[in-house]
Amino acid sequence: MSRSLELRAGLLSLLILAALIGAWHFATLPTGGVAAGDVDPEYAALVSGAAAQGAKSAFPTPADVAATLWGHLKDPFYVRGANDQGVGIQLAYSLGRVLIGYLIAAAVAIPLGFLIGMSPLLYRALDPFIQILKPISPLAWMPLALYTIKDSGVSAIFVIFICSLWPMLINTAFGVASVRKEWLNVAATLEVGGLRKALRVILPAAAPTIMTGMRISIGIAWLVIVAAEMLVGGTGIGYFVWNEWNNLSIGNIITAILLIGLVGMALDLALARAARLVAYVE
């Protein structure tokens, strides 16, 4: 039954993809053109050729995007100057920043979440600060980070740290606080030490919830890094998208968007697999 469902879901996904590509193809088919006065002058100045006359869509066709994507995949690590580097290099810069900020956030959030989850007093004391800081957009910290750190790359890592911190902190605290009292009572009866109780009783029980927080955090971090790199510039897939917009290369922008989505999906699948490894049946 499960295999049959997966097969039917896969076929339905392919049909939806084919329908979307077909709609995209027909929407970008050449038209007969319009009178010059009917085309917005600012739009005509922005685009060129047939698109400026309304005879052709300025949006690339699926075939154009596929050719652009193949061109990037054939040589993803080329370097032809500071502002002309392969999409593989740009993704590597972005992934590096995301992983550094994410791992620092995990190193802070998980131990602190343990303390908060195990101490009602600490939970009540820190909860107002968490509730105030949690809703702030990570990008709102970027000007302050640039002003104080004075390094765009480190500032982007700081933003990733901030946005990754809260889901892991909150989920860890919730998971630790939700451990069954019976298990803690048994540990107390056996006179298990605090560190051993945390590692042998609380951590395995809270691990699925902690991994859920880590999975949420990696998705938010990958989402935020694109916007952060658009602001700070220099390198990264976000900068690549912004630079290609300045060059009015819509095909390259769509290619980058597809790659951003694929990398994000790969990161989510990796964390989902890790979450299944720590799951247990009572």
Tab-separated table of C-alpha atoms in Angstrom:
chain	number	residue	atom	x	y	z
A	1	MET	CA	0.000	0.000	0.000
A	2	SER	CA	2.811	2.387	0.920
A	3	ARG	CA	4.723	1.650	-2.301
A	4	SER	CA	1.585	2.139	-4.359
A	5	LEU	CA	0.914	5.481	-2.687
A	6	GLU	CA	4.491	6.654	-3.303
A	7	LEU	CA	4.258	5.647	-6.973
A	8	ARG	CA	0.955	7.445	-7.501
A	9	ALA	CA	2.246	10.522	-5.668
A	10	GLY	CA	5.350	10.531	-7.874
A	11	LEU	CA	3.281	10.284	-11.050
A	12	LEU	CA	1.003	13.085	-9.867
A	13	SER	CA	4.053	15.264	-9.126
A	14	LEU	CA	5.351	14.665	-12.659
A	15	LEU	CA	1.955	15.582	-14.122
A	16	ILE	CA	1.837	18.793	-12.094
A	17	LEU	CA	5.386	19.644	-13.202
A	18	ALA	CA	4.508	18.998	-16.849
A	19	ALA	CA	1.397	21.189	-16.544
A	20	LEU	CA	3.386	24.035	-14.998
A	21	ILE	CA	6.096	23.847	-17.667
A	22	GLY	CA	3.439	23.709	-20.383
A	23	ALA	CA	1.667	26.785	-19.012
A	24	TRP	CA	5.018	28.569	-18.750
A	25	HIS	CA	5.869	27.657	-22.365
A	26	PHE	CA	2.580	28.896	-23.797
A	27	ALA	CA	2.738	32.097	-21.738
A	28	THR	CA	6.098	32.989	-23.310
A	29	LEU	CA	5.216	32.194	-26.945
A	30	PRO	CA	5.904	35.030	-29.406
A	31	THR	CA	2.948	37.273	-30.238
A	32	GLY	CA	2.154	39.419	-33.219
A	33	GLY	CA	3.405	42.558	-31.523
A	34	VAL	CA	1.583	45.739	-30.599
A	35	ALA	CA	1.744	49.320	-31.635
A	36	ALA	CA	4.768	51.173	-30.305
A	37	GLY	CA	2.582	53.559	-28.341
A	38	ASP	CA	0.948	50.702	-26.458
A	39	VAL	CA	4.221	49.568	-24.839
A	40	ASP	CA	5.157	51.300	-21.607
A	41	PRO	CA	8.246	53.447	-22.347
A	42	GLU	CA	9.988	52.509	-19.104
A	43	TYR	CA	9.424	48.812	-19.816
A	44	ALA	CA	10.677	49.236	-23.405
A	45	ALA	CA	13.820	50.933	-22.079
A	46	LEU	CA	14.372	48.128	-19.581
A	47	VAL	CA	14.123	45.305	-22.105
A	48	SER	CA	15.237	45.290	-25.702
A	49	GLY	CA	14.606	43.797	-29.113
A	50	ALA	CA	11.313	42.082	-29.819
A	51	ALA	CA	10.304	42.236	-26.162
A	52	ALA	CA	10.374	46.039	-26.278
A	53	GLN	CA	7.831	45.950	-29.141
A	54	GLY	CA	5.542	43.505	-27.384
A	55	ALA	CA	6.261	40.819	-29.999
A	56	LYS	CA	8.047	38.553	-27.565
A	57	SER	CA	7.841	37.995	-23.842
A	58	ALA	CA	10.830	39.335	-21.909
A	59	PHE	CA	10.469	36.278	-19.677
A	60	PRO	CA	12.652	33.341	-20.813
A	61	THR	CA	11.059	30.130	-22.052
A	62	PRO	CA	11.569	26.790	-20.268
A	63	ALA	CA	14.036	25.820	-22.999
A	64	ASP	CA	16.034	29.025	-22.418
A	65	VAL	CA	16.218	28.347	-18.682
A	66	ALA	CA	17.181	24.708	-19.250
A	67	ALA	CA	20.029	25.818	-21.543
A	68	THR	CA	21.177	28.393	-18.965
A	69	LEU	CA	21.029	25.820	-16.179
A	70	TRP	CA	23.041	23.323	-18.212
A	71	GLY	CA	25.641	26.003	-18.944
A	72	HIS	CA	26.061	26.665	-15.208
A	73	LEU	CA	26.198	22.971	-14.306
A	74	LYS	CA	28.861	22.248	-16.951
A	75	ASP	CA	31.313	24.643	-15.291
A	76	PRO	CA	30.037	25.608	-11.835
A	77	PHE	CA	33.400	26.620	-10.341
A	78	TYR	CA	34.847	29.027	-12.905
A	79	VAL	CA	36.408	32.325	-11.826
A	80	ARG	CA	36.626	35.132	-14.374
A	81	GLY	CA	36.822	38.047	-11.977
A	82	ALA	CA	35.509	39.288	-8.655
A	83	ASN	CA	31.975	39.708	-10.000
A	84	ASP	CA	31.968	36.732	-12.364
A	85	GLN	CA	32.247	33.415	-10.523
A	86	GLY	CA	30.502	30.099	-11.065
A	87	VAL	CA	27.252	29.280	-9.333
A	88	GLY	CA	28.947	26.392	-7.517
A	89	ILE	CA	31.365	28.810	-5.843
A	90	GLN	CA	28.499	31.133	-4.893
A	91	LEU	CA	26.521	28.260	-3.356
A	92	ALA	CA	29.634	27.138	-1.455
A	93	TYR	CA	30.045	30.619	0.061
A	94	SER	CA	26.383	30.651	1.117
A	95	LEU	CA	26.476	27.121	2.538
A	96	GLY	CA	29.642	27.923	4.469
A	97	ARG	CA	28.060	30.959	6.099
A	98	VAL	CA	24.879	29.064	6.868
A	99	LEU	CA	26.678	26.103	8.451
A	100	ILE	CA	28.962	28.286	10.583
A	101	GLY	CA	26.106	30.410	11.922
A	102	TYR	CA	23.878	27.358	12.336
A	103	LEU	CA	26.460	25.333	14.289
A	104	ILE	CA	27.243	28.272	16.581
A	105	ALA	CA	23.512	28.677	17.215
A	106	ALA	CA	23.194	24.954	18.019
A	107	ALA	CA	26.154	25.161	20.423
A	108	VAL	CA	24.375	27.974	22.285
A	109	ALA	CA	20.710	27.001	21.943
A	110	ILE	CA	20.798	23.322	22.907
A	111	PRO	CA	22.687	23.645	26.235
A	112	LEU	CA	20.710	26.773	27.146
A	113	GLY	CA	17.475	25.053	26.151
A	114	PHE	CA	18.399	22.167	28.481
A	115	LEU	CA	18.855	24.582	31.371
A	116	ILE	CA	15.602	26.384	30.648
A	117	GLY	CA	13.663	23.144	30.268
A	118	MET	CA	14.995	21.723	33.526
A	119	SER	CA	14.498	24.885	35.586
A	120	PRO	CA	11.038	26.495	35.896
A	121	LEU	CA	12.698	29.486	37.564
A	122	LEU	CA	15.086	30.060	34.656
A	123	TYR	CA	12.246	29.538	32.187
A	124	ARG	CA	10.139	32.264	33.799
A	125	ALA	CA	13.125	34.609	34.063
A	126	LEU	CA	14.216	34.274	30.412
A	127	ASP	CA	10.804	33.917	28.755
A	128	PRO	CA	10.177	37.714	28.448
A	129	PHE	CA	13.517	38.194	26.676
A	130	ILE	CA	12.836	35.285	24.311
A	131	GLN	CA	9.347	36.560	23.475
A	132	ILE	CA	10.694	40.052	22.703
A	133	LEU	CA	13.691	38.960	20.627
A	134	LYS	CA	12.096	36.029	18.783
A	135	PRO	CA	9.717	38.044	16.503
A	136	ILE	CA	12.423	40.472	15.332
A	137	SER	CA	13.301	39.917	11.689
A	138	PRO	CA	16.893	38.675	11.403
A	139	LEU	CA	17.562	41.255	8.691
A	140	ALA	CA	16.716	44.014	11.159
A	141	TRP	CA	19.973	43.092	12.904
A	142	MET	CA	22.029	43.531	9.732
A	143	PRO	CA	22.662	47.326	9.977
A	144	LEU	CA	23.697	46.975	13.618
A	145	ALA	CA	25.924	44.008	12.769
A	146	LEU	CA	27.609	45.862	9.908
A	147	TYR	CA	28.155	48.907	12.115
A	148	THR	CA	29.687	46.973	15.017
A	149	ILE	CA	31.410	44.031	13.300
A	150	LYS	CA	32.536	45.980	10.212
A	151	ASP	CA	32.763	42.811	8.118
A	152	SER	CA	30.011	41.822	5.699
A	153	GLY	CA	30.752	38.092	5.766
A	154	VAL	CA	30.819	37.868	9.555
A	155	SER	CA	27.696	40.039	9.726
A	156	ALA	CA	25.864	37.548	7.485
A	157	ILE	CA	26.979	34.708	9.780
A	158	PHE	CA	25.696	36.669	12.780
A	159	VAL	CA	22.305	37.055	11.111
A	160	ILE	CA	22.191	33.290	10.474
A	161	PHE	CA	23.078	32.716	14.121
A	162	ILE	CA	20.217	34.940	15.283
A	163	CYS	CA	17.588	33.375	13.033
A	164	SER	CA	18.704	29.804	13.831
A	165	LEU	CA	18.834	30.320	17.581
A	166	TRP	CA	15.166	30.617	18.520
A	167	PRO	CA	13.601	27.470	16.992
A	168	MET	CA	16.332	25.275	18.483
A	169	LEU	CA	16.191	27.009	21.864
A	170	ILE	CA	12.411	26.838	22.177
A	171	ASN	CA	12.099	23.249	20.930
A	172	THR	CA	14.915	22.055	23.164
A	173	ALA	CA	13.362	23.684	26.231
A	174	PHE	CA	9.953	22.250	25.338
A	175	GLY	CA	11.337	18.772	24.715
A	176	VAL	CA	13.281	18.725	27.979
A	177	ALA	CA	10.324	20.057	29.987
A	178	SER	CA	8.026	17.436	28.415
A	179	VAL	CA	10.060	14.389	29.501
A	180	ARG	CA	7.855	11.996	31.406
A	181	LYS	CA	7.921	12.526	35.156
A	182	GLU	CA	7.914	8.750	35.669
A	183	TRP	CA	11.285	8.443	33.944
A	184	LEU	CA	12.737	11.266	36.039
A	185	ASN	CA	11.357	9.686	39.198
A	186	VAL	CA	12.983	6.372	38.326
A	187	ALA	CA	16.293	8.172	37.737
A	188	ALA	CA	15.922	9.901	41.118
A	189	THR	CA	15.117	6.593	42.812
A	190	LEU	CA	18.250	5.051	41.345
A	191	GLU	CA	20.206	8.134	42.473
A	192	VAL	CA	21.420	8.890	38.951
A	193	GLY	CA	23.694	11.951	38.842
A	194	GLY	CA	22.605	15.157	37.139
A	195	LEU	CA	24.926	14.885	34.124
A	196	ARG	CA	24.191	11.196	33.600
A	197	LYS	CA	20.450	11.842	33.905
A	198	ALA	CA	20.694	14.597	31.296
A	199	LEU	CA	22.629	12.386	28.849
A	200	ARG	CA	20.969	8.991	29.449
A	201	VAL	CA	17.355	9.944	30.258
A	202	ILE	CA	16.472	13.476	29.174
A	203	LEU	CA	18.487	13.750	25.954
A	204	PRO	CA	17.129	10.560	24.290
A	205	ALA	CA	13.567	11.502	25.252
A	206	ALA	CA	13.895	15.092	24.043
A	207	ALA	CA	15.982	14.296	20.930
A	208	PRO	CA	13.049	14.111	18.438
A	209	THR	CA	11.793	17.545	19.544
A	210	ILE	CA	15.309	18.986	19.438
A	211	MET	CA	15.798	17.664	15.905
A	212	THR	CA	12.512	19.239	14.855
A	213	GLY	CA	13.829	22.596	16.051
A	214	MET	CA	17.089	22.042	14.184
A	215	ARG	CA	15.176	21.176	11.033
A	216	ILE	CA	13.100	24.357	11.290
A	217	SER	CA	16.247	26.400	11.926
A	218	ILE	CA	18.139	25.151	8.867
A	219	GLY	CA	15.210	26.069	6.623
A	220	ILE	CA	15.013	29.575	8.070
A	221	ALA	CA	18.800	30.006	7.869
A	222	TRP	CA	18.909	29.059	4.174
A	223	LEU	CA	15.999	31.389	3.477
A	224	VAL	CA	17.603	34.331	5.284
A	225	ILE	CA	21.105	33.981	3.811
A	226	VAL	CA	19.839	34.889	0.330
A	227	ALA	CA	18.362	38.169	1.536
A	228	ALA	CA	21.400	38.887	3.720
A	229	GLU	CA	23.801	38.419	0.803
A	230	MET	CA	21.713	40.722	-1.344
A	231	LEU	CA	22.313	43.417	1.271
A	232	VAL	CA	26.010	42.832	1.980
A	233	GLY	CA	27.074	41.883	-1.579
A	234	GLY	CA	30.437	40.411	-2.534
A	235	THR	CA	29.846	36.665	-2.755
A	236	GLY	CA	27.112	34.102	-2.243
A	237	ILE	CA	24.032	32.962	-4.115
A	238	GLY	CA	22.023	35.952	-2.862
A	239	TYR	CA	24.613	38.317	-4.303
A	240	PHE	CA	24.581	36.297	-7.522
A	241	VAL	CA	20.810	36.812	-7.863
A	242	TRP	CA	21.101	40.549	-7.214
A	243	ASN	CA	24.026	40.916	-9.611
A	244	GLU	CA	22.145	39.093	-12.368
A	245	TRP	CA	19.156	41.363	-11.812
A	246	ASN	CA	21.448	44.357	-12.347
A	247	ASN	CA	22.523	42.653	-15.591
A	248	LEU	CA	18.837	41.959	-16.417
A	249	SER	CA	19.611	38.257	-16.873
A	250	ILE	CA	16.272	36.692	-15.963
A	251	GLY	CA	17.409	33.238	-17.080
A	252	ASN	CA	20.287	33.293	-14.598
A	253	ILE	CA	17.964	34.515	-11.843
A	254	ILE	CA	15.505	31.651	-12.429
A	255	THR	CA	18.409	29.187	-12.540
A	256	ALA	CA	19.652	30.481	-9.185
A	257	ILE	CA	16.139	30.253	-7.718
A	258	LEU	CA	15.883	26.607	-8.800
A	259	LEU	CA	19.272	25.799	-7.276
A	260	ILE	CA	18.367	27.592	-4.035
A	261	GLY	CA	15.217	25.478	-3.811
A	262	LEU	CA	17.079	22.228	-4.520
A	263	VAL	CA	19.779	22.932	-1.935
A	264	GLY	CA	17.134	23.905	0.622
A	265	MET	CA	15.282	20.660	-0.043
A	266	ALA	CA	18.509	18.659	0.351
A	267	LEU	CA	19.238	20.325	3.707
A	268	ASP	CA	15.712	19.647	4.927
A	269	LEU	CA	15.858	16.003	3.829
A	270	ALA	CA	19.185	15.537	5.612
A	271	LEU	CA	17.767	16.884	8.893
A	272	ALA	CA	14.564	14.863	8.419
A	273	ARG	CA	16.645	11.697	8.037
A	274	ALA	CA	18.623	12.578	11.163
A	275	ALA	CA	15.334	13.145	13.033
A	276	ARG	CA	14.150	9.649	12.060
A	277	LEU	CA	17.374	8.154	13.390
A	278	VAL	CA	16.774	9.533	16.892
A	279	ALA	CA	13.036	8.760	16.948
A	280	TYR	CA	11.939	5.892	19.167
A	281	VAL	CA	8.811	3.864	19.851
A	282	GLU	CA	7.645	3.749	23.465
